[in-house]
Short mmCIF file of C-alpha atoms in Angstrom, two decimals:
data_model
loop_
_atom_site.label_atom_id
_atom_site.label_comp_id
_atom_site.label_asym_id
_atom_site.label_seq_id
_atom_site.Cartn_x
_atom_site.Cartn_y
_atom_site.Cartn_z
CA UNK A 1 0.00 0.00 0.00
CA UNK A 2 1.47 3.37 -1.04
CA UNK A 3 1.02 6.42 1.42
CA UNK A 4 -1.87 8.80 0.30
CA UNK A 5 -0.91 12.12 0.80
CA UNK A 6 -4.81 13.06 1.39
CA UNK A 7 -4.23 17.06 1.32
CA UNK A 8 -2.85 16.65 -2.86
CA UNK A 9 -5.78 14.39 -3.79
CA UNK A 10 -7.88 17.39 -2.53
CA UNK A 11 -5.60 19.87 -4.19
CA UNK A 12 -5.33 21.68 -0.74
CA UNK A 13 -2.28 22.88 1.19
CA UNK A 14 -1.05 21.37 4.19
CA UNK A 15 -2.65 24.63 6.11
CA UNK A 16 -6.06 24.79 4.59
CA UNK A 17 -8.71 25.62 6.57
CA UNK A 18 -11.42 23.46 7.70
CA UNK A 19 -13.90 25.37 5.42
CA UNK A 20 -11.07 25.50 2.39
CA UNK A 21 -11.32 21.48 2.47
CA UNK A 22 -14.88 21.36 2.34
CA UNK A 23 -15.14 23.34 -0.77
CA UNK A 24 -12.50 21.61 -2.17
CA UNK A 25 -13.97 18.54 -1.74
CA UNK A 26 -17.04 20.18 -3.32
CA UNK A 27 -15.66 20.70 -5.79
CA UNK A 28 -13.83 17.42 -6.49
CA UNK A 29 -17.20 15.51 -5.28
CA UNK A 30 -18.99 17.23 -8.07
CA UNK A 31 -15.83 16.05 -10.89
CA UNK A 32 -15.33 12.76 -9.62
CA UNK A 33 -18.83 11.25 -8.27
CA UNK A 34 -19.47 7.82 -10.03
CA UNK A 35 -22.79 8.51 -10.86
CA UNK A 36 -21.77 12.25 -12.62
CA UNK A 37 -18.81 11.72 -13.67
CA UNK A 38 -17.67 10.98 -17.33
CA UNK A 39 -13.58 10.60 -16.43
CA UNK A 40 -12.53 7.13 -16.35
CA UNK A 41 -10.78 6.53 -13.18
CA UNK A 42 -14.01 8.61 -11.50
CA UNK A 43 -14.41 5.78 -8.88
CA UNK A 44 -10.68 5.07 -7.82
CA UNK A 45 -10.79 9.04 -7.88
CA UNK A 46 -13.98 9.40 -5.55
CA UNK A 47 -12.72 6.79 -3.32
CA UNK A 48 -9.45 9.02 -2.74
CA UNK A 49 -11.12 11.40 -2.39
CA UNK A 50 -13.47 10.54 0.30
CA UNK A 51 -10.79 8.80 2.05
CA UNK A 52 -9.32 12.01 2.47
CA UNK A 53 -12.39 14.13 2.72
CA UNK A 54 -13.52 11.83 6.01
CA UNK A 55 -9.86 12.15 7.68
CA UNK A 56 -9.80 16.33 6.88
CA UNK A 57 -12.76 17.36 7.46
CA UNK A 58 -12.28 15.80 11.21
CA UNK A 59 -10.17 18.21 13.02
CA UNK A 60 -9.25 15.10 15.66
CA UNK A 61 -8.41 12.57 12.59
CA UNK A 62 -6.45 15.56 10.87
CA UNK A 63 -4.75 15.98 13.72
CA UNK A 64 -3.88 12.04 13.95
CA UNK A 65 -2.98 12.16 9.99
CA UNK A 66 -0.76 15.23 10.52
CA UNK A 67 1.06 13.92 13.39
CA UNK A 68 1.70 10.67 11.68
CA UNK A 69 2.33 11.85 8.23
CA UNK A 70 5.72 14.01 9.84
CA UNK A 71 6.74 10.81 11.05
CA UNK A 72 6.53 9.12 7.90
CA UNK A 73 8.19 11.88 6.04
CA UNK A 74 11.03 12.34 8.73
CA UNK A 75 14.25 11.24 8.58
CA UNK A 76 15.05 7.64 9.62
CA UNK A 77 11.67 6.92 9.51
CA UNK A 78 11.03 9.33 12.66
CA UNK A 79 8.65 8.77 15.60
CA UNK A 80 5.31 9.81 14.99
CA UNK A 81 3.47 12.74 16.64
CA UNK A 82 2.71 12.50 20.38
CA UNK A 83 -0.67 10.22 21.10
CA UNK A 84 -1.31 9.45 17.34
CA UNK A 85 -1.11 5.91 18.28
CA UNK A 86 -4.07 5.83 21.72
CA UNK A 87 -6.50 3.81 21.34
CA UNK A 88 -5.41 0.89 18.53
CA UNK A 89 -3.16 -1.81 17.97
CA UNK A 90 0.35 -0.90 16.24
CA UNK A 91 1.93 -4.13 14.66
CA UNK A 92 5.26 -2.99 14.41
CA UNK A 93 7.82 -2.67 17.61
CA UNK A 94 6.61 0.34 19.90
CA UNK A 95 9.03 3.36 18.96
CA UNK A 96 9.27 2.03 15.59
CA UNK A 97 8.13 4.24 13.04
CA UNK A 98 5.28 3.36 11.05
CA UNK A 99 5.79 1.68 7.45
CA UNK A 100 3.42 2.48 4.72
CA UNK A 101 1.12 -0.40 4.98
CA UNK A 102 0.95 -0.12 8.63
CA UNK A 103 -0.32 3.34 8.05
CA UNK A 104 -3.08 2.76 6.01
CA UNK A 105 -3.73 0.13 8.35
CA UNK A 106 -3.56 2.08 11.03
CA UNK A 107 -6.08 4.40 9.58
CA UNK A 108 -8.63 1.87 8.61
CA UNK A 109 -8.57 0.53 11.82
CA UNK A 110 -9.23 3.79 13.15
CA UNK A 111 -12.10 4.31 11.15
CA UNK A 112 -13.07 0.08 11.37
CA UNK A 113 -13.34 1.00 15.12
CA UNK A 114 -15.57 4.01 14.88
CA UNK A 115 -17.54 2.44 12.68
CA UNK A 116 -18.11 -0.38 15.13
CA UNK A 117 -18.48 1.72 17.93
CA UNK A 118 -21.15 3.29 16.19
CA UNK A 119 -23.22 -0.03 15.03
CA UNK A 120 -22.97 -1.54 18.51
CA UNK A 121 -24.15 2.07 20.02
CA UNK A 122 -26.91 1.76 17.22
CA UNK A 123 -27.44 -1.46 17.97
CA UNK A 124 -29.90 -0.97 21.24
CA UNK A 125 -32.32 1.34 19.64
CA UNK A 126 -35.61 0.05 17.73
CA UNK A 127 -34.84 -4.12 16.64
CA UNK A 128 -32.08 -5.47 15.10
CA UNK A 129 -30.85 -9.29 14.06
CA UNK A 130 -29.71 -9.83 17.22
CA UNK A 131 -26.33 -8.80 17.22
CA UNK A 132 -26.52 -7.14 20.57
CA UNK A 133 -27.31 -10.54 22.27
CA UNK A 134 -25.95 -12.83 20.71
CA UNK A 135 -21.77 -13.80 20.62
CA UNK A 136 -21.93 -14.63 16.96
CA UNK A 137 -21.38 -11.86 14.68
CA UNK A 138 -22.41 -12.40 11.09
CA UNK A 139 -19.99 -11.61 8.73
CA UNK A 140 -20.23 -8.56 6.51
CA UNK A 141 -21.68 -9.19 2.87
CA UNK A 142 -19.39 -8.11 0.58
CA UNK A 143 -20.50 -5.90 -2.95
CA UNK A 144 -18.63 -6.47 -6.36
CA UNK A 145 -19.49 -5.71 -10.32
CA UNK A 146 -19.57 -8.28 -12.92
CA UNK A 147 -19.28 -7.78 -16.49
CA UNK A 148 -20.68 -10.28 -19.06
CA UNK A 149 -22.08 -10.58 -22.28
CA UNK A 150 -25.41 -10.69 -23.51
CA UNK A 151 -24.65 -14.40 -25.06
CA UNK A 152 -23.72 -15.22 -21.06
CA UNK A 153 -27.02 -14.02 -19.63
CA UNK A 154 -28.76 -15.81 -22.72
CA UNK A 155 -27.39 -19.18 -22.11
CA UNK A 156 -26.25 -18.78 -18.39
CA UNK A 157 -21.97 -19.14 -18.29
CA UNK A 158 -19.57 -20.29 -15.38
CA UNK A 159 -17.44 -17.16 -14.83
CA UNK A 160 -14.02 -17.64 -12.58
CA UNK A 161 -13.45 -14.64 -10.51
CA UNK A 162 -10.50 -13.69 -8.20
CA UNK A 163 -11.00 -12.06 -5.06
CA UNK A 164 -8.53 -10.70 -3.11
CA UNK A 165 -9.74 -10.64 0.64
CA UNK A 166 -8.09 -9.84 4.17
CA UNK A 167 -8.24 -12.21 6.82
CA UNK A 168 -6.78 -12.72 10.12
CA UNK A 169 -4.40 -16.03 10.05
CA UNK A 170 -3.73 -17.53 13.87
CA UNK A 171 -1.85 -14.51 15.34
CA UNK A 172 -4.91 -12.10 14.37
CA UNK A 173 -2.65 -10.73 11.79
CA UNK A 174 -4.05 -9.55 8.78
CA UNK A 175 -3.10 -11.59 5.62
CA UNK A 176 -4.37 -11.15 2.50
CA UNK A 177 -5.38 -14.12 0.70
CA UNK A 178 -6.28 -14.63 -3.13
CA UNK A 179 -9.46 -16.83 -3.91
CA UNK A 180 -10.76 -17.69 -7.22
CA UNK A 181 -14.14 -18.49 -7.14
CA UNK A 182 -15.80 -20.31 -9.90
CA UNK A 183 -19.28 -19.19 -10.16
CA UNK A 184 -22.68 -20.79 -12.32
CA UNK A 185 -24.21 -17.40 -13.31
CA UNK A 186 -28.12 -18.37 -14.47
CA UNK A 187 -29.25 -17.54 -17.65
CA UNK A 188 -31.77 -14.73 -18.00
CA UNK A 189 -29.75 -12.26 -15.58
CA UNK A 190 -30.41 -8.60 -16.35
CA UNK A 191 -28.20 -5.87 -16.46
CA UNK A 192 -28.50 -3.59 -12.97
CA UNK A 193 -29.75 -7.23 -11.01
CA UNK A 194 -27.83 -8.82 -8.38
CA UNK A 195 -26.73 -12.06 -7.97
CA UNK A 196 -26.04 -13.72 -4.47
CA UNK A 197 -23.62 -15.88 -3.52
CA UNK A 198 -24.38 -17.31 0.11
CA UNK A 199 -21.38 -17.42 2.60
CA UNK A 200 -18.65 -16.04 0.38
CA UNK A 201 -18.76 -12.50 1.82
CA UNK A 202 -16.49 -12.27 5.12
CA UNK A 203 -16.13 -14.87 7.76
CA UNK A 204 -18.61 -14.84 10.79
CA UNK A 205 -17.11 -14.21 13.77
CA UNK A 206 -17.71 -16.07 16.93
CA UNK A 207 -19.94 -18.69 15.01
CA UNK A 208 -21.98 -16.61 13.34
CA UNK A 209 -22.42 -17.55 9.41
CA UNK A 210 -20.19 -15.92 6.45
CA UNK A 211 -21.90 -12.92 4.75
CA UNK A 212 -22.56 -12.94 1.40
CA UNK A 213 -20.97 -11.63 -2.05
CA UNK A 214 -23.37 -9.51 -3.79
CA UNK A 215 -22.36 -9.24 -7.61
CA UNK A 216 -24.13 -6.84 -9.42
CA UNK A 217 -24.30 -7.72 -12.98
CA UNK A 218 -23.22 -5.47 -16.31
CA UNK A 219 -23.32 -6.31 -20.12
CA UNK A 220 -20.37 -5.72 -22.29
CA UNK A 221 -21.65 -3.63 -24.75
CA UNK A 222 -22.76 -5.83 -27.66
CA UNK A 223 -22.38 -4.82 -31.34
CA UNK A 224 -25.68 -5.99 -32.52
CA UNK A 225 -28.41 -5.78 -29.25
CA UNK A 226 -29.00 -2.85 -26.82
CA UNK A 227 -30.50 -4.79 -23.69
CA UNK A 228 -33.72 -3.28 -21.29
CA UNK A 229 -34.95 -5.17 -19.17
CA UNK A 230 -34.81 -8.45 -21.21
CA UNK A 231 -36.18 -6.71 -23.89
CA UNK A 232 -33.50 -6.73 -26.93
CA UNK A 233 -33.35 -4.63 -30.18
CA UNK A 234 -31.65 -3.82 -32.83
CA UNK A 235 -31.29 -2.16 -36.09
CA UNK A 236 -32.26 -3.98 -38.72
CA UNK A 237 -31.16 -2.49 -42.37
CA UNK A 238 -33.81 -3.47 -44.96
CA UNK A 239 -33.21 -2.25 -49.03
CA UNK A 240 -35.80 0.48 -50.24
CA UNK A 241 -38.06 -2.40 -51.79
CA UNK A 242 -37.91 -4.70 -48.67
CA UNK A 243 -39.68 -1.65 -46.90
CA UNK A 244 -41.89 -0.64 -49.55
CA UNK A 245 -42.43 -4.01 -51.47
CA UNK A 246 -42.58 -5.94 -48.23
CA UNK A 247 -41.03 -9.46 -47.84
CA UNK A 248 -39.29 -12.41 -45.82
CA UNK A 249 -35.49 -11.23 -45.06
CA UNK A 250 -33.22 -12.62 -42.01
CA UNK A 251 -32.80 -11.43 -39.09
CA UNK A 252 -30.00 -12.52 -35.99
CA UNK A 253 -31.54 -13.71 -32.50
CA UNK A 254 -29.14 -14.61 -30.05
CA UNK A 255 -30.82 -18.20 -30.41
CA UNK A 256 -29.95 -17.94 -34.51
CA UNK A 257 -31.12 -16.67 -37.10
CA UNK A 258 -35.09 -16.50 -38.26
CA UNK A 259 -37.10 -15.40 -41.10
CA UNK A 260 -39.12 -12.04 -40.65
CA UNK A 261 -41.70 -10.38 -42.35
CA UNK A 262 -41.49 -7.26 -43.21
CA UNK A 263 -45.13 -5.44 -44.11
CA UNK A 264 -44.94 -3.58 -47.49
CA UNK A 265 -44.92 0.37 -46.76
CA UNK A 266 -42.56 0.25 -43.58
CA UNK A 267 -41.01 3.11 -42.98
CA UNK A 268 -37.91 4.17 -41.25
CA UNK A 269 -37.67 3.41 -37.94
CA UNK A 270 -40.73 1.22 -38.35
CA UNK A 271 -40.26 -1.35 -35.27
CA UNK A 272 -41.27 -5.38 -35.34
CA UNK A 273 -41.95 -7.31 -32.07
CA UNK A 274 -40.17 -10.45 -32.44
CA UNK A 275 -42.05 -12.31 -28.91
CA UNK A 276 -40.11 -13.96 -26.68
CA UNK A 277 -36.42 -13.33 -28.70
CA UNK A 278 -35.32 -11.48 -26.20
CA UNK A 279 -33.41 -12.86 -23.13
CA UNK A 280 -34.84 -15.81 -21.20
CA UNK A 281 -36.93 -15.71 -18.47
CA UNK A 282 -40.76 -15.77 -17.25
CA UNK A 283 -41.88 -14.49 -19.09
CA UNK A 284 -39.03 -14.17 -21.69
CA UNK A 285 -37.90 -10.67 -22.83
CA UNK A 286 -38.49 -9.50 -26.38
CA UNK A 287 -36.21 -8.57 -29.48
CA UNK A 288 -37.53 -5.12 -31.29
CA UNK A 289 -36.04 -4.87 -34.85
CA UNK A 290 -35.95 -1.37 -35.75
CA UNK A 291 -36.06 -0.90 -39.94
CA UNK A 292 -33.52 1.14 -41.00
CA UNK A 293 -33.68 1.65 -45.06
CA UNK A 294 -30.27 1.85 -46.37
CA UNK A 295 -30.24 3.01 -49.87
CA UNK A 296 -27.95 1.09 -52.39
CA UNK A 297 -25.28 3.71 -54.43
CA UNK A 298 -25.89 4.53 -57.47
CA UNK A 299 -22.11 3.60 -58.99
CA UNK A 300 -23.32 1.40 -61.88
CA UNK A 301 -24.89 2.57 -64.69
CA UNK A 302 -27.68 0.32 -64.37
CA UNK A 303 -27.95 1.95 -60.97
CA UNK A 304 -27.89 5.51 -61.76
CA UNK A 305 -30.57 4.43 -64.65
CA UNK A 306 -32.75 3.06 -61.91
CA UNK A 307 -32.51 5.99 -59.73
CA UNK A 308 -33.69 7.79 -62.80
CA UNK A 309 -36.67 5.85 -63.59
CA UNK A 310 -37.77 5.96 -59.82
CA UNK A 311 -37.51 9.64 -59.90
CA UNK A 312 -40.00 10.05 -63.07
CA UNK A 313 -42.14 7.50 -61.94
CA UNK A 314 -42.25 8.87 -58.26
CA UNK A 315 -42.68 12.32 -58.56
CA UNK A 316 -41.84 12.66 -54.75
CA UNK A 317 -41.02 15.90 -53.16
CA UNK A 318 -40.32 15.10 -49.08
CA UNK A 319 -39.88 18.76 -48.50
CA UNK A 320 -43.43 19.93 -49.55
CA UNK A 321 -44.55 20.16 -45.88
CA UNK A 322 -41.85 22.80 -45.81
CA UNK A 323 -43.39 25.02 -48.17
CA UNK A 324 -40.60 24.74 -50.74
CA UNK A 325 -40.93 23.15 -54.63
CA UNK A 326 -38.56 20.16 -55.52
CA UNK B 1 -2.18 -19.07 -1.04
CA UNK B 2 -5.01 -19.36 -3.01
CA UNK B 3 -7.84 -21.62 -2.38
CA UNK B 4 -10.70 -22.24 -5.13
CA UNK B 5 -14.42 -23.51 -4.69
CA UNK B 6 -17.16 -22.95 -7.00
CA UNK B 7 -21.28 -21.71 -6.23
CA UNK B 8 -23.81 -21.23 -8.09
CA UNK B 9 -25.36 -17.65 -8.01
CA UNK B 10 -29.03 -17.13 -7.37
CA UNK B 11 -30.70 -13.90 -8.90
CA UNK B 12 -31.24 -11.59 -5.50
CA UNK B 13 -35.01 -10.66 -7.32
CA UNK B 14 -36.35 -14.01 -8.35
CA UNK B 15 -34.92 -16.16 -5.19
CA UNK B 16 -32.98 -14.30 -2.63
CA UNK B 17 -34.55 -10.56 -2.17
CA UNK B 18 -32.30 -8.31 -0.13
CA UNK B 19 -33.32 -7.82 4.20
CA UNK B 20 -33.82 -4.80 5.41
CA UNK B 21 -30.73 -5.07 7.33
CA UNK B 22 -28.93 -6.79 4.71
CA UNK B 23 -29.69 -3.64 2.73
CA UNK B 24 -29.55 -0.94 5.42
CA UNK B 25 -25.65 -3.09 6.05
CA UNK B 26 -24.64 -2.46 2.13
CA UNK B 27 -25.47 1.46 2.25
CA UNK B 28 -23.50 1.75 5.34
CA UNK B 29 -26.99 3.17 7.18
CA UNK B 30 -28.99 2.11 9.67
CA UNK B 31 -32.78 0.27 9.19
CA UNK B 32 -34.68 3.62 10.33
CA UNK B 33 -33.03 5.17 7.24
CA UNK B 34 -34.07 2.53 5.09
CA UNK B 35 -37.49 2.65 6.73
CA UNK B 36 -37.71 6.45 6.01
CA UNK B 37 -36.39 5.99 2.26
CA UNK B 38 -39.56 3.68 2.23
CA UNK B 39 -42.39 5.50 3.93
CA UNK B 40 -40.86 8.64 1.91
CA UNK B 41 -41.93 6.68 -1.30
CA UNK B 42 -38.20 6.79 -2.56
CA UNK B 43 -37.82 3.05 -2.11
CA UNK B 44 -40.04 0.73 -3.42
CA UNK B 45 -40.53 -3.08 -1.42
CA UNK B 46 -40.70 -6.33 -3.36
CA UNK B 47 -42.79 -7.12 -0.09
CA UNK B 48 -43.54 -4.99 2.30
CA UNK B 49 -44.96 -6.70 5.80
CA UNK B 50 -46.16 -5.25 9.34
CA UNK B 51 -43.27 -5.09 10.93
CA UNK B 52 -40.30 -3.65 8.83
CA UNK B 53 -38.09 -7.09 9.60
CA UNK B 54 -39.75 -8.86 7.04
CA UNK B 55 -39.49 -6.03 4.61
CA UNK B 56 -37.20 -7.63 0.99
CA UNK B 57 -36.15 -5.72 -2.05
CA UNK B 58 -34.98 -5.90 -5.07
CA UNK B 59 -32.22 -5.36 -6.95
CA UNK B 60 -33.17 -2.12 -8.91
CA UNK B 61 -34.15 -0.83 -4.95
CA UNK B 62 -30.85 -1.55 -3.88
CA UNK B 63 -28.77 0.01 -6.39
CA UNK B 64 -31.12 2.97 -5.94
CA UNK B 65 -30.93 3.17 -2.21
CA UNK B 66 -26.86 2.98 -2.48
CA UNK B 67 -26.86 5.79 -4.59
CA UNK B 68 -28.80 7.89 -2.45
CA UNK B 69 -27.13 7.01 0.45
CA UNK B 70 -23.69 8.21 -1.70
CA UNK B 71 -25.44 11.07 -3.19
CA UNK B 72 -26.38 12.21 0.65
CA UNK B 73 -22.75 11.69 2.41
CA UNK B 74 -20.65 12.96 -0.74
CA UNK B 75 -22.92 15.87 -1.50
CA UNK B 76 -24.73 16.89 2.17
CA UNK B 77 -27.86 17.28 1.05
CA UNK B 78 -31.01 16.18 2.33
CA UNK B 79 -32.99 12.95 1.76
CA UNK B 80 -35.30 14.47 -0.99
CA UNK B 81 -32.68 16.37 -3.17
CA UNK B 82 -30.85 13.14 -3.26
CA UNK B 83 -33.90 11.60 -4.49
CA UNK B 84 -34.27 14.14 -7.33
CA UNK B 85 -30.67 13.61 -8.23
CA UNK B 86 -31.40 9.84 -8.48
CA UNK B 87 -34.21 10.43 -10.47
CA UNK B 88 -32.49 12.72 -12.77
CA UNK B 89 -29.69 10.75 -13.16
CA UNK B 90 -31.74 7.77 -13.73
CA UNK B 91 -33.26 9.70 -16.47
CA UNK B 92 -30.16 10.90 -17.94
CA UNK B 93 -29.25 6.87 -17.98
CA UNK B 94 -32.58 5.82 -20.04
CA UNK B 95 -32.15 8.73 -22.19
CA UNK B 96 -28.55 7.55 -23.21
CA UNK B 97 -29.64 4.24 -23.65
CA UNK B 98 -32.12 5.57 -26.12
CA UNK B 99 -29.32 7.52 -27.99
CA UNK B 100 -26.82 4.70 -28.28
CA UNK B 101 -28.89 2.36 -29.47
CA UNK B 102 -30.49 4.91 -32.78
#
């Protein structure tokens, strides 16, 4: 873990005041929030910068981050500021200054233990699960994203994913310990739904049962489909005859291809309802095929002649609701 | 060290609907804001019983209720304007799906 010097990720200096950080964070809130944002790296950003946000904006944590970041910056790897360590477990040899992962962990635990203090405080009002009572804690459920295609929700797919998780091996030191998890996804999973897979969150503590992993599901955008719901469609390009003539052309489905009709006088745009071509489920989703008329060039001779002819025979002015002769 | 075991998933809408708690535990809340975000009309129950323990949701509920509960720490504002901004934004998200696709 690298150190995070909190007061550059919110483009403050190191003497900002307390109303200086909140503006700044503002301003970086507005920039970076996942659900505004259109830069890339907005979550990793937002993250950051909430990380620092909570430990500024709290003149007591400042203080903690302030007195500890001197020690990490001074020479010889310095002690750190006077009382920064009351109140939580320091893993390295007392008068030792901190390391960089130590920090970090340091500062988690800080917040890990608020956090608790809080939820146990909470814990007595109104009902809860039982926590209170009981010995056995219930592990915490754990929240990831999963990208996969629309052919995976279609026909279900075994995905393998790695988690990286931290756990406490016999001393009650923290390791971190890679997992892969194979996982049956079911077919007919929507983008935006969760899936839920019991007892892989965190251990339970004290007997209590594991949380759960909560993956919430994405598609990969597809070249052909736009998914809502488990209603499909797509653009489907017909020739100028097609729509006007009418006629049986093919059309993709994720289950293959099928014949279509297509009505004579369809028009641009002109949508067909294929039932039950969408993705699976009960009921199944739909696939829309939306006619778009794509006009052949005229390159050839025997093109340009038959561009000719239509025009004679036609006698077609579009813009005449515009008040303005062909 | 890396250990593998395999699981099948189970849709959280069709067989395992999200708890009250499990859901008030995921936003990083407590149940009485969950209950408000309900009674407020901003959350809608897949069920919805007597006594809020039995309450379950969906998934589309619980992706809205984290975002609200984001939009409310990152930006301070109250419980309503972060509705509105969820609604906007939720807008914003069909109207782009609209776009993209013609």
């Amino acid at each position: 873990m690298e150190f995070k010097d909190y007061y550059k990720i919110l483009e403050v200096p190191r003497d900002a005041s307390q109303d200086d950080i909140r503006k700044a964070y503002r301003k970086l809130a507005r920039k970076y929030h996942p659900d505004v944002s259109k830069e890339a790296d907005a979550e990793a950003r937002m993250r950051d910068v909430n990380e620092a946000n909570d430990v500024l904006r709290d003149v007591e944590k400042r203080a903690a981050y302030d007195g500890l970041a001197a020690g990490v910056s001074g020479p010889n790897g310095a002690s750190p500021g006077a009382g920064w360590d009351r109140g939580f477990e320091f893993s390295g040899a007392p008068g030792d200054g901190p390391n960089q992962a130590e920090f970090q962990d340091f500062m988690a635990g800080l917040f890990k233990q608020a956090e608790h203090q809080r939820r146990t405080q909470g814990s007595g009002q109104g009902f809860d699960s039982g926590q209170g009572r009981a010995r056995a804690l219930r592990g915490e459920d754990h929240h990831a994203d999963i990208e996969i295609s629309l052919e995976d929700s279609f026909s279900g797919v075994t995905r393998d994913l790695g988690l990286r998780s931290v756990q406490l091996d016999a001393q009650g030191q923290p390791q971190l310990v890679n997992r892969t998890l194979s996982v049956k996804i079911p077919a007919g999973v929507k983008a935006g739904q969760m899936i839920r897979l019991a007892g892989q969150g965190m251990p339970g503590e004290g007997g209590g049962a594991n949380g759960d992993l909560f993956l919430t599901v994405h598609f990969a955008a597809h070249p052909l489909y736009q998914a809502d719901g488990r209603d499909l469609s797509m653009k489907l390009p017909v020739t100028p005859w097609e729509a006007a003539l009418g006629g049986q052309v093919h059309a993709p489905t994720l289950a293959g291809a099928v014949e279509v009709n297509i009505a004579a006088g369809s028009k641009q745009g002109g949508k067909l309802r294929l039932r039950g071509k969408g993705l699976p489920g009960d009921p199944p989703g739909d696939l829309y095929l939306v006619l778009d008329i794509v006009w052949p060039p005229a390159t050839s001779e025997a093109t340009r002649a038959a561009y000719e002819q239509l025009a004679k025979a036609a006698a077609f002015n579009p813009r005449a609701h515009l008040g303005v002769s062909a | 060290m890396t250990q593998v075991s395999i699981c099948t998933a189970v849709i959280v809408d069709d067989h395992a609907p999200v708890t009250i708690h499990e859901l008030a535990q995921c936003c990083e809340q407590q149940i009485e804001w969950v209950m408000t975000l309900v009674e407020h009309g901003v959350l809608p129950t897949l069920r919805q019983t007597e006594r809020p323990e039995g309450w379950v949701f969906a998934s589309a509920a619980v992706a809205r209720a984290r975002q609200v509960s984001r939009l409310q720490r990152d930006f301070e504002v109250n419980l309503d304007a972060a509705a509105l901004m969820a609604d906007l934004m939720q807008e914003v998200r069909s109207l782009k799906l609209q776009l993209r696709g013609f």
